[in-house]
Short mmCIF file of C-alpha atoms in Angstrom, two decimals:
data_model
loop_
_atom_site.label_atom_id
_atom_site.label_comp_id
_atom_site.label_asym_id
_atom_site.label_seq_id
_atom_site.Cartn_x
_atom_site.Cartn_y
_atom_site.Cartn_z
CA LYS A 12 -20.23 -7.83 -18.81
CA LEU A 13 -19.50 -11.05 -16.94
CA LYS A 14 -19.92 -13.27 -20.01
CA ASP A 15 -17.21 -11.29 -21.83
CA LEU A 16 -14.66 -12.54 -19.31
CA TYR A 17 -15.14 -16.10 -20.59
CA LYS A 18 -14.73 -15.48 -24.31
CA THR A 19 -11.08 -16.56 -24.16
CA THR A 20 -10.50 -20.00 -22.68
CA GLY A 21 -7.35 -21.07 -20.86
CA ASP A 22 -6.76 -17.53 -19.60
CA ILE A 23 -6.99 -15.93 -16.16
CA MET A 24 -9.67 -13.35 -15.43
CA LEU A 25 -7.25 -10.66 -14.23
CA THR A 26 -5.65 -10.32 -17.67
CA ASN A 27 -8.64 -8.11 -18.40
CA GLN A 28 -7.49 -4.60 -17.49
CA ASP A 29 -10.97 -3.40 -16.54
CA THR A 30 -11.42 -6.36 -14.19
CA LEU A 31 -8.08 -5.59 -12.58
CA ARG A 32 -9.06 -1.95 -12.14
CA LYS A 33 -12.33 -2.96 -10.49
CA VAL A 34 -10.60 -5.36 -8.09
CA ILE A 35 -8.08 -2.67 -7.12
CA GLY A 36 -10.79 -0.02 -6.77
CA PHE A 37 -13.28 -2.01 -4.72
CA SER A 38 -10.47 -3.33 -2.49
CA GLY A 39 -9.53 0.25 -1.65
CA ILE A 40 -13.14 1.28 -1.04
CA LEU A 41 -13.82 -1.62 1.34
CA LEU A 42 -10.52 -1.55 3.27
CA PRO A 43 -11.37 0.98 6.07
CA LEU A 44 -14.79 -0.59 6.67
CA LEU A 45 -13.40 -4.14 6.78
CA LEU A 46 -10.73 -3.13 9.31
CA TRP A 47 -13.23 -1.39 11.59
CA ILE A 48 -15.74 -4.28 11.43
CA PHE A 49 -13.06 -6.92 12.09
CA VAL A 50 -11.82 -5.13 15.23
CA LEU A 51 -15.40 -4.54 16.36
CA ILE A 52 -16.30 -8.24 16.08
CA SER A 53 -13.00 -9.57 17.47
CA THR A 54 -13.13 -7.38 20.59
CA LYS A 55 -16.73 -8.44 21.17
CA ILE A 56 -15.67 -12.09 21.01
CA VAL A 57 -12.47 -11.74 23.08
CA HIS A 58 -13.43 -9.07 25.63
CA GLY A 59 -17.21 -9.35 25.57
CA GLU A 60 -17.50 -5.68 24.64
CA PRO A 61 -17.08 -4.28 21.12
CA PHE A 62 -14.51 -1.55 20.44
CA TRP A 63 -16.46 1.08 18.48
CA GLN A 64 -13.73 3.67 17.99
CA VAL A 65 -11.44 3.91 15.00
CA LEU A 66 -7.69 3.58 15.54
CA PRO A 67 -5.31 6.56 15.07
CA SER A 68 -4.62 5.53 11.46
CA ILE A 69 -5.33 2.74 8.99
CA SER A 70 -1.72 1.62 9.40
CA HIS A 71 -2.24 1.06 13.15
CA TYR A 72 -4.58 -1.84 12.39
CA TYR A 73 -1.36 -3.76 11.75
CA TYR A 74 -1.04 -4.07 15.53
CA SER A 75 -4.62 -5.26 16.07
CA ARG A 76 -6.45 -8.51 15.29
CA ALA A 77 -7.29 -6.98 11.92
CA ALA A 78 -3.63 -7.19 10.87
CA GLY A 79 -4.40 -10.09 8.53
CA VAL A 80 -7.07 -8.06 6.75
CA LEU A 81 -4.72 -5.10 6.33
CA VAL A 82 -1.84 -7.23 5.03
CA ILE A 83 -4.02 -9.25 2.64
CA VAL A 84 -5.92 -6.31 1.14
CA VAL A 85 -3.01 -3.86 0.86
CA GLY A 86 -0.73 -6.70 -0.29
CA LEU A 87 -3.18 -7.65 -3.05
CA ILE A 88 -3.54 -4.01 -4.09
CA GLY A 89 0.25 -3.71 -4.21
CA VAL A 90 0.69 -6.85 -6.32
CA PHE A 91 -2.15 -5.93 -8.66
CA LEU A 92 -0.66 -2.47 -9.15
CA LEU A 93 2.68 -4.09 -10.01
CA ILE A 94 1.14 -6.29 -12.71
CA TYR A 95 -1.17 -3.57 -14.06
CA LYS A 96 -0.06 -2.70 -17.58
CA GLY A 97 -2.29 0.23 -18.41
CA GLU A 98 -2.51 1.82 -21.82
CA GLU A 99 0.94 3.43 -22.03
CA PRO A 100 4.38 2.85 -20.45
CA LYS A 101 3.83 5.78 -18.06
CA ASP A 102 0.76 3.96 -16.68
CA PHE A 103 2.90 0.93 -15.86
CA ILE A 104 5.65 3.05 -14.28
CA ALA A 105 3.26 5.01 -12.05
CA SER A 106 1.25 1.94 -10.98
CA SER A 107 4.44 -0.06 -10.34
CA LEU A 108 5.75 2.75 -8.15
CA ALA A 109 2.49 2.78 -6.19
CA GLY A 110 2.49 -1.01 -5.91
CA LEU A 111 6.10 -1.18 -4.75
CA PHE A 112 5.59 1.35 -1.95
CA ALA A 113 2.30 -0.29 -0.93
CA LEU A 114 4.34 -3.41 -0.15
CA VAL A 115 7.13 -1.41 1.52
CA LEU A 116 4.70 0.28 3.94
CA LEU A 117 3.53 -3.19 4.98
CA LEU A 118 7.09 -4.42 5.54
CA PHE A 119 7.92 -1.36 7.64
CA PRO A 120 4.92 -0.68 9.95
CA THR A 121 4.18 2.59 11.71
CA TYR A 122 4.81 3.26 15.42
CA ASN A 123 3.23 1.01 18.06
CA LEU A 124 -0.44 1.21 19.01
CA THR A 125 0.26 0.74 22.73
CA GLY A 126 0.91 3.76 24.93
CA ILE A 127 -0.99 6.21 22.70
CA GLU A 128 -3.21 8.71 24.54
CA SER A 129 -2.79 7.14 27.99
CA GLY A 130 -3.33 3.59 26.77
CA ARG A 131 -6.63 4.32 25.06
CA PHE A 132 -6.00 1.59 22.46
CA ASP A 133 -4.05 -0.92 24.57
CA SER A 134 -7.00 -3.32 24.74
CA VAL A 135 -6.99 -3.62 20.95
CA ALA A 136 -3.23 -4.12 20.47
CA VAL A 137 -1.96 -7.68 20.07
CA THR A 138 1.49 -6.89 18.64
CA VAL A 139 4.33 -4.66 19.82
CA LEU A 140 7.51 -3.93 17.87
CA HIS A 141 10.78 -2.37 19.00
CA LYS A 142 10.74 1.38 18.49
CA SER A 143 12.51 2.35 15.28
CA PRO A 144 12.48 5.93 13.94
CA PHE A 145 13.91 4.62 10.65
CA ARG A 146 11.07 2.12 10.22
CA GLU A 147 8.43 4.69 11.09
CA THR A 148 9.88 7.32 8.75
CA LEU A 149 10.17 4.83 5.88
CA HIS A 150 6.56 3.80 6.47
CA ASN A 151 5.33 7.40 6.29
CA VAL A 152 7.36 8.18 3.19
CA SER A 153 6.16 4.99 1.49
CA ALA A 154 2.52 5.77 2.29
CA GLY A 155 2.94 9.29 0.89
CA ILE A 156 4.53 8.05 -2.36
CA PHE A 157 1.87 5.32 -2.70
CA LEU A 158 -1.00 7.82 -2.50
CA ALA A 159 0.80 10.51 -4.52
CA ALA A 160 1.41 8.07 -7.39
CA LEU A 161 -2.27 7.11 -7.38
CA ALA A 162 -3.31 10.78 -7.34
CA TYR A 163 -1.01 11.43 -10.33
CA MET A 164 -2.58 8.56 -12.26
CA SER A 165 -6.08 9.76 -11.51
CA TYR A 166 -5.46 13.38 -12.53
CA PHE A 167 -3.04 13.07 -15.44
CA ILE A 168 -3.43 9.55 -16.86
CA PHE A 169 -7.06 8.53 -16.40
CA THR A 170 -8.26 11.84 -17.89
CA LYS A 171 -6.44 11.31 -21.19
CA SER A 172 -8.34 10.51 -24.38
CA LYS A 173 -7.52 9.91 -28.03
CA PHE A 174 -10.29 12.38 -28.92
CA PRO A 175 -10.10 16.19 -28.67
CA ALA A 176 -12.01 17.72 -25.76
CA LYS A 177 -14.96 18.81 -27.92
CA GLU A 178 -15.43 15.33 -29.38
CA ARG A 179 -15.47 13.42 -26.09
CA THR A 180 -18.68 11.77 -24.93
CA PRO A 181 -20.71 13.25 -22.05
CA GLU A 182 -19.81 10.15 -20.00
CA LYS A 183 -16.09 10.71 -20.55
CA ARG A 184 -16.42 14.31 -19.40
CA ILE A 185 -18.19 13.15 -16.24
CA ARG A 186 -15.50 10.53 -15.64
CA ASN A 187 -12.78 13.14 -16.01
CA ARG A 188 -14.46 15.35 -13.41
CA ILE A 189 -14.59 12.38 -11.04
CA TYR A 190 -10.91 11.56 -11.66
CA ARG A 191 -9.85 15.13 -10.94
CA VAL A 192 -12.00 15.47 -7.82
CA CYS A 193 -10.64 12.16 -6.51
CA ALA A 194 -7.06 13.23 -7.22
CA LEU A 195 -7.55 16.56 -5.44
CA ALA A 196 -9.16 14.78 -2.48
CA MET A 197 -6.09 12.54 -2.21
CA VAL A 198 -3.73 15.52 -2.38
CA VAL A 199 -5.67 17.43 0.30
CA ALA A 200 -5.73 14.37 2.56
CA ILE A 201 -1.98 13.85 2.13
CA ALA A 202 -1.39 17.54 2.89
CA VAL A 203 -3.41 17.41 6.14
CA ILE A 204 -1.52 14.30 7.29
CA PHE A 205 1.80 15.92 6.38
CA ILE A 206 0.88 19.04 8.39
CA SER A 207 0.23 16.86 11.44
CA PHE A 208 3.81 15.57 11.31
CA VAL A 209 5.60 18.88 10.76
CA ASP A 210 3.31 21.11 12.85
CA LYS A 211 4.28 19.62 16.21
CA HIS A 212 3.15 22.70 18.15
CA GLY A 213 -0.35 22.67 16.69
CA ARG A 214 -0.18 26.14 15.18
CA ILE A 215 -2.29 25.11 12.17
CA ILE A 216 -4.31 22.20 13.59
CA SER A 217 -4.53 21.64 17.33
CA GLN A 218 -2.74 18.40 18.22
CA GLU A 219 -5.41 17.68 20.83
CA LEU A 220 -8.13 18.09 18.21
CA TYR A 221 -6.13 16.01 15.75
CA ASP A 222 -5.76 13.11 18.20
CA ARG A 223 -9.28 13.26 19.62
CA TYR A 224 -10.91 12.81 16.21
CA SER A 225 -8.27 10.46 14.72
CA LEU A 226 -7.79 12.81 11.78
CA THR A 227 -5.00 10.68 10.31
CA PHE A 228 -7.40 7.73 10.04
CA TRP A 229 -10.11 9.85 8.44
CA MET A 230 -7.75 11.59 6.03
CA GLU A 231 -6.31 8.21 5.01
CA THR A 232 -9.89 6.99 4.55
CA VAL A 233 -10.70 9.95 2.32
CA ALA A 234 -7.58 9.24 0.23
CA VAL A 235 -8.25 5.49 -0.02
CA GLU A 236 -11.93 6.00 -0.87
CA ALA A 237 -11.03 8.55 -3.55
CA PHE A 238 -8.44 6.20 -5.00
CA GLY A 239 -10.96 3.34 -4.99
CA ILE A 240 -13.71 5.37 -6.66
CA SER A 241 -11.30 6.58 -9.33
CA TRP A 242 -10.21 3.04 -10.20
CA THR A 243 -13.72 1.57 -10.24
CA VAL A 244 -14.85 4.32 -12.62
CA LYS A 245 -11.78 3.67 -14.78
CA GLY A 246 -12.77 -0.01 -14.77
CA ARG A 247 -16.04 0.93 -16.51
CA SER A 248 -18.21 0.23 -13.47
CA PHE A 249 -19.99 3.58 -13.86
CA PHE A 250 -20.57 6.21 -16.57
CA THR A 251 -19.54 3.98 -19.47
CA ASP A 252 -19.81 5.49 -22.95
CA LYS A 253 -23.21 4.87 -24.53
CA VAL A 254 -21.87 5.60 -28.01
#
């Protein structure tokens, strides 16, 4: 409850672990929508016509007018994950790993937005960086570790309890199902994105199909939404124990 946050004076609100979990979770849930809306509005203002499409990936919004939104939200998530203590040392290690690589993927952006699919997104791009395979590879690896660490926390850490399985509340059992589903969704999304990078000839997923529907963006959205839902549930936003 909100009034419980003010029981201790002279303290900051984010020392409450549940509050921190909620901030991290809701930030993740809102990120894809905020990026899309910001580009939609900014292109309407600048060009007189809104850009309704999504970009090839969430990371590509770094090169658009929504770069500030991406840097602020992912940066905050990264910092909050670094200061998140959790309930055991393994919580802190896993969250710190996720937080560190969230910041690294911001410092080393993905490949440029310009020139993709015959200039389909050139009107949205406002930044261009020198091509760097090292930077792009480090970005992809960092994004993978970031999401993998969060999936690990959701499946193996959030599901733990001091009570045996038979003595857990119905709400805790529901929460554990949610944590596991979210973790599996993140793993599947990571796997699909990974396939797109190694399957250059489109034997598993047609590259044309992959590009046309911006599957990287949607798989990243699935992963980020799953991560956000997992953390908001862990923050006691839903399915709290009645007993």
